[in-house]
PDB file of C-alpha atoms in Angstrom:
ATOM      1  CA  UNK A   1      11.948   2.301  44.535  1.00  0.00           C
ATOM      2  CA  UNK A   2       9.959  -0.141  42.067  1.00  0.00           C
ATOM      3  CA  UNK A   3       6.934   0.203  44.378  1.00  0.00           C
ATOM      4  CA  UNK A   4       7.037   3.883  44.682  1.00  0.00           C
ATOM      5  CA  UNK A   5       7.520   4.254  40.488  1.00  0.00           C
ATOM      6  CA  UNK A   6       4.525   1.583  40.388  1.00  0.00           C
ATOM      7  CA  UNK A   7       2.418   3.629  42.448  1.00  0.00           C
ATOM      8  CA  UNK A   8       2.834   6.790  40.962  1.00  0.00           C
ATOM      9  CA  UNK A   9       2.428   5.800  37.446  1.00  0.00           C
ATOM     10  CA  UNK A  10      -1.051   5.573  35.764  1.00  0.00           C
ATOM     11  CA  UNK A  11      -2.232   2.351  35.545  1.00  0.00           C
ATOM     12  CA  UNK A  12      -5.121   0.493  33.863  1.00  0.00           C
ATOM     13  CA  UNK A  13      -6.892  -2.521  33.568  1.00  0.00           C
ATOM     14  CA  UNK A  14      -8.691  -3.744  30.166  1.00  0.00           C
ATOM     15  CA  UNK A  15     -12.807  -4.694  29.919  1.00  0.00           C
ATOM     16  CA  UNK A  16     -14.045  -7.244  28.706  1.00  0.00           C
ATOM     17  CA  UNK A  17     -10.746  -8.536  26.504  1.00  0.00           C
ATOM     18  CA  UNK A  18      -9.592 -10.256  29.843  1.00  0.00           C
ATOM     19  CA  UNK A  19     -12.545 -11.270  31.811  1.00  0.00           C
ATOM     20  CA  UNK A  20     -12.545  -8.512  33.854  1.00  0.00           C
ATOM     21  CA  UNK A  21     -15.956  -6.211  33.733  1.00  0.00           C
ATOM     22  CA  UNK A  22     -14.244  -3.414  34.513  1.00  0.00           C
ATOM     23  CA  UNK A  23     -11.782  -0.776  33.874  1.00  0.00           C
ATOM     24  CA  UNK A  24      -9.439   0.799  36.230  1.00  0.00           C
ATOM     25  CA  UNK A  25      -6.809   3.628  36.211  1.00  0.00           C
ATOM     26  CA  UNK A  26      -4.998   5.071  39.247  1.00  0.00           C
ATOM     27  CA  UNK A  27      -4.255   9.285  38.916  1.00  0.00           C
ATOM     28  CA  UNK A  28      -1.477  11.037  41.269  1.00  0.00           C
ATOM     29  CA  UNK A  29      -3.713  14.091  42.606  1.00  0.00           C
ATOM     30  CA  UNK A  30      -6.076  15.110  45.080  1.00  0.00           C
ATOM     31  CA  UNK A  31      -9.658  13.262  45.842  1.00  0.00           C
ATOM     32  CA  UNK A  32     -11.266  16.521  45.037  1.00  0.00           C
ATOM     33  CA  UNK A  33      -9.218  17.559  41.931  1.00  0.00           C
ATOM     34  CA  UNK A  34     -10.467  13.811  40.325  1.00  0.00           C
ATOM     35  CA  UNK A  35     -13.801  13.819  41.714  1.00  0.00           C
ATOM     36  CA  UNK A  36     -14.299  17.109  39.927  1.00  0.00           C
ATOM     37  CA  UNK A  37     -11.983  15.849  36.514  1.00  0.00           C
ATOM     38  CA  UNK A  38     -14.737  12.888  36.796  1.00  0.00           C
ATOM     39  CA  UNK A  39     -17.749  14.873  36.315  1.00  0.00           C
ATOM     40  CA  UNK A  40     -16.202  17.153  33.516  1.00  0.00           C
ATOM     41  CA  UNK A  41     -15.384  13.768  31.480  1.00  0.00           C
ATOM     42  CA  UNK A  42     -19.290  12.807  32.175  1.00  0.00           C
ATOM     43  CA  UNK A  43     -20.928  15.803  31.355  1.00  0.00           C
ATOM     44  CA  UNK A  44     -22.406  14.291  28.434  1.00  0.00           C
ATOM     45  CA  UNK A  45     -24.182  11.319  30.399  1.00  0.00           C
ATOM     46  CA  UNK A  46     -27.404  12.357  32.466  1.00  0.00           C
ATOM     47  CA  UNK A  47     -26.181  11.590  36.334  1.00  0.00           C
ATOM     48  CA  UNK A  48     -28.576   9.313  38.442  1.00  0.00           C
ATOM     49  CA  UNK A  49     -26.101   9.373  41.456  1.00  0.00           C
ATOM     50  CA  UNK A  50     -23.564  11.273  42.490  1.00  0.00           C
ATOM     51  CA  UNK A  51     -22.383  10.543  46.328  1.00  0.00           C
ATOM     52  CA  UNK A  52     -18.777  12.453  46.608  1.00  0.00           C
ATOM     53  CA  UNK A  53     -18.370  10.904  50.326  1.00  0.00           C
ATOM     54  CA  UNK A  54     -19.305   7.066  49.340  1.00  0.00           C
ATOM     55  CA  UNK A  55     -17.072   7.711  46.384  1.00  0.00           C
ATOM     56  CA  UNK A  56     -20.269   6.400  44.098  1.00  0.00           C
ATOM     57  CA  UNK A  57     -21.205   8.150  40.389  1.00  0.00           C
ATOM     58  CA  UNK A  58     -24.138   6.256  38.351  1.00  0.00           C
ATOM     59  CA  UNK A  59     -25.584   7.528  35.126  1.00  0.00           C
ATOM     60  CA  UNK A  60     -29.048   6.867  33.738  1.00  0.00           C
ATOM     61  CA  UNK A  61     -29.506   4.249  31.801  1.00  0.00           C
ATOM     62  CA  UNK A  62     -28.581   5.113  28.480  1.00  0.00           C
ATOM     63  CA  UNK A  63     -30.408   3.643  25.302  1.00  0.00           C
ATOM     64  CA  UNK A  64     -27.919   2.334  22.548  1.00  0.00           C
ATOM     65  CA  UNK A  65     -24.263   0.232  23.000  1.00  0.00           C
ATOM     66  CA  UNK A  66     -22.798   3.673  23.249  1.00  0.00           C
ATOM     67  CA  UNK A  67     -23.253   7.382  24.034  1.00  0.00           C
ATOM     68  CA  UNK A  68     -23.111   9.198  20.560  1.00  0.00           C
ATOM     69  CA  UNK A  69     -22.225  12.357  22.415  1.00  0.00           C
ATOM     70  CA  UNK A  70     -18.985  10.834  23.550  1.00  0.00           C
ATOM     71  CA  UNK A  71     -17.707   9.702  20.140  1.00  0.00           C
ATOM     72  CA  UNK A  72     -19.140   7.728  16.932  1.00  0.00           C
ATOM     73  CA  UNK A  73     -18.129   3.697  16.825  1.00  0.00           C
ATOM     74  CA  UNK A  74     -16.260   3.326  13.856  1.00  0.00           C
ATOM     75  CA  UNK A  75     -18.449  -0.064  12.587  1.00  0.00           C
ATOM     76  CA  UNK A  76     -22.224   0.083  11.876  1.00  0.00           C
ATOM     77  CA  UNK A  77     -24.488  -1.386  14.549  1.00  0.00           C
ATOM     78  CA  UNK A  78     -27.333  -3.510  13.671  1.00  0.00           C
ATOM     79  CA  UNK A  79     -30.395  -2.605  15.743  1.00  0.00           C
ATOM     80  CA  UNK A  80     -28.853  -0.352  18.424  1.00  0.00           C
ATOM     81  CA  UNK A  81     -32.189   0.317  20.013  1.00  0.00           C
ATOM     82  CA  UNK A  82     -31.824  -3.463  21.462  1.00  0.00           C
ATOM     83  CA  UNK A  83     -28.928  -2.353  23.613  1.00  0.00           C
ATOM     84  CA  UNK A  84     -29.000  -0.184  26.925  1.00  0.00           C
ATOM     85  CA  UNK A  85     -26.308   0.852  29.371  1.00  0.00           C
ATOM     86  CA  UNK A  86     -25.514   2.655  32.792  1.00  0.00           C
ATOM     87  CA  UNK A  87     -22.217   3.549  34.291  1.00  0.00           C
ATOM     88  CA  UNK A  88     -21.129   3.126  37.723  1.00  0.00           C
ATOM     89  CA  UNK A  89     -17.856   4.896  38.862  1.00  0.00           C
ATOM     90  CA  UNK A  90     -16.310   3.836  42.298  1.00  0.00           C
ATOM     91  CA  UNK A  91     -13.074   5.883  43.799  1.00  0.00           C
ATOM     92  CA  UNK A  92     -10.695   5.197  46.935  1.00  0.00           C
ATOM     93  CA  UNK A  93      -8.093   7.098  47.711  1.00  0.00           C
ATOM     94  CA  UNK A  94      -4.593   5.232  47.677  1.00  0.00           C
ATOM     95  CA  UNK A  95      -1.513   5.851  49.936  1.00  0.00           C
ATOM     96  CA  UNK A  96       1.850   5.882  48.743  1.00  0.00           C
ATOM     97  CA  UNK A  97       5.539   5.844  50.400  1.00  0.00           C
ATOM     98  CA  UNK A  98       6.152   8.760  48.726  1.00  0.00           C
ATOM     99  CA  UNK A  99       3.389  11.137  50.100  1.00  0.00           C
ATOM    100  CA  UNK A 100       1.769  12.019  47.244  1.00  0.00           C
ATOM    101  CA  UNK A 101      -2.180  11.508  47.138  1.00  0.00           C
ATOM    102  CA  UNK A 102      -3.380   8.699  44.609  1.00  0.00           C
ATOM    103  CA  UNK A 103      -7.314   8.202  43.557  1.00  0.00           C
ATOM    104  CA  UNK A 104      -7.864   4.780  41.998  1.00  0.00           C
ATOM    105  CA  UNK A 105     -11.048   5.186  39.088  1.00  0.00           C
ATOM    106  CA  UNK A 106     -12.786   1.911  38.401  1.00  0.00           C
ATOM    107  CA  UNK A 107     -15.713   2.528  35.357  1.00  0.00           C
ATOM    108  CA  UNK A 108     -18.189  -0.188  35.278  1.00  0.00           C
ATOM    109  CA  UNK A 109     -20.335  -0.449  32.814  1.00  0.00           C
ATOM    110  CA  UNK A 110     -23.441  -2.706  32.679  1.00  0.00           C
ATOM    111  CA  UNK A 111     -24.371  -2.984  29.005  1.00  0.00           C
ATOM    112  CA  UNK A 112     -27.409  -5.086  28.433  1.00  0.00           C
ATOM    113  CA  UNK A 113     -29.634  -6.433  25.219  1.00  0.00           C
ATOM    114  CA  UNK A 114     -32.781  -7.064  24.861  1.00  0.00           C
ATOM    115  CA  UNK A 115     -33.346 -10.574  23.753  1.00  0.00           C
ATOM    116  CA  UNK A 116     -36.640 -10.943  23.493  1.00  0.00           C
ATOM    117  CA  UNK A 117     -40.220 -10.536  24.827  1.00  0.00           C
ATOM    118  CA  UNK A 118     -39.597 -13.855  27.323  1.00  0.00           C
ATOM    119  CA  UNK A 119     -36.374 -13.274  27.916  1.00  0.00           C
ATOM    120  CA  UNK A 120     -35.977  -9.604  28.352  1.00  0.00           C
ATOM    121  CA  UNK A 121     -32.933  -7.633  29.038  1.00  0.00           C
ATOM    122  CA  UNK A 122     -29.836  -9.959  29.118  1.00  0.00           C
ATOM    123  CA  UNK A 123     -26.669  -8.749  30.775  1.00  0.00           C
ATOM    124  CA  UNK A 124     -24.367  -8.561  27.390  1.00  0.00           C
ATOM    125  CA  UNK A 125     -20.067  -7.993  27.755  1.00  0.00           C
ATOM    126  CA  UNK A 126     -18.836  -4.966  27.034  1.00  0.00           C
ATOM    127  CA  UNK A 127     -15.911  -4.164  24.465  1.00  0.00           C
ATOM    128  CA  UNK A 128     -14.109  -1.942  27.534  1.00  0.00           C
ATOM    129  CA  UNK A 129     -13.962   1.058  24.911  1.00  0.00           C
ATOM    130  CA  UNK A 130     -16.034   3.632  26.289  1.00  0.00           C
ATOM    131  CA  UNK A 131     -14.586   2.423  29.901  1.00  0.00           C
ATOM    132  CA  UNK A 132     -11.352   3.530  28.314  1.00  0.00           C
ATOM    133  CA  UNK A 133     -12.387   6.663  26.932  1.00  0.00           C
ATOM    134  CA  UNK A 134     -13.631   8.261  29.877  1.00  0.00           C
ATOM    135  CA  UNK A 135     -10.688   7.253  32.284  1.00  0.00           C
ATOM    136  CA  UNK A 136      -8.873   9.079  28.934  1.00  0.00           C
ATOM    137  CA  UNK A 137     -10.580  11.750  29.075  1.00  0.00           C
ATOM    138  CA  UNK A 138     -10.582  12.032  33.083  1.00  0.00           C
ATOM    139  CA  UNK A 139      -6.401  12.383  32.937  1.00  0.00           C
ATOM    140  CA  UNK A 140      -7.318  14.590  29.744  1.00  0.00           C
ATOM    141  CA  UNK A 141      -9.161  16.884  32.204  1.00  0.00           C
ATOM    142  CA  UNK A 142      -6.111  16.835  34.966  1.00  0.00           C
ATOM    143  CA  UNK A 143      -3.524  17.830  32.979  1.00  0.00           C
ATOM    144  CA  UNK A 144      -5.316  20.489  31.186  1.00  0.00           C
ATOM    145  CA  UNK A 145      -6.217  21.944  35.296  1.00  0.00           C
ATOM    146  CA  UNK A 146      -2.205  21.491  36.528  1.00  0.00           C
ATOM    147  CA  UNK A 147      -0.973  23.530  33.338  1.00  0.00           C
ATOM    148  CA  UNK A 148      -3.801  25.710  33.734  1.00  0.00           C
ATOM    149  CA  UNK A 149      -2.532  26.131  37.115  1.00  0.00           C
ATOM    150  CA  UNK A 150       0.919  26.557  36.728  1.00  0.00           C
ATOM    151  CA  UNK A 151       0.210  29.414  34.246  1.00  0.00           C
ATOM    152  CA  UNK A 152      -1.520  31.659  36.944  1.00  0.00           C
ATOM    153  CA  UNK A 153       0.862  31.936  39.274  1.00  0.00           C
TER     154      UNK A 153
END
């Protein structure tokens, strides 16, 4: 019964607080239904891959530590032109005891800063907000479908 409840439940993972350079969130619904809740919560990132079979989403890179379309930081950055980023969304679908079709979300996102003319582009940590906001938004977008559903019939 504990396994079953554990499954079922939304779950995350933080990036960059624990080591880990990624977040992760598990949604009770169909592959489709997430795919599609996915791209809705990325429509404000310009889409360099999109492979709905090899479960695969990567954005352009994306100048700045954050996409000012998706919200505004709440602390000044100093020189945010030295930062760059690029997504990379991975899904599997999950089987539970219980029947009911699970999609596990993992955001990755590969935040770099430019150093210097020798050095380059450095792979920099990221503060797992923006990972957090989009697996937010991506339940956001399946609970606003399943009402929407439930109202038309």
């Amino acid at each position: 019964v504990f396994l079953v409840a554990f499954l079922t439940s939304c779950a995350s993972t933080k990036a960059g607080g624990d080591g880990e350079p990624f977040s992760t969130r598990i949604f009770e619904g169909s592959y489709d239904d997430v795919w599609l809740a996915c791209l809705k919560a990325l429509n404000d990132y310009p889409l360099k891959l999109s492979n709905k079979d090899a479960g695969k989403i990567q954005t352009e890179v994306v100048n700045g530590p954050y996409n000012d379309l998706l919200f505004h930081y709440p602390d000044p950055l100093e020189l945010p032109e030295r930062f760059r980023y690029a997504l990379k969304i991975n899904f599997a679908k999950l089987a539970s005891d219980d029947k009911k079709p699970l999609v596990r979300v993992r955001v990755i996102k590969d935040l770099e800063r430019f150093q210097d003319f020798y050095a380059g582009w450095i792979p920099n940590n990221s503060d797992g907000l923006e990972e957090k906001v989009l697996l937010y938004r991506v339940e956001h977008v399946l609970n606003m479908e399943r009402h929407l559903a439930k109202q038309k019939f």
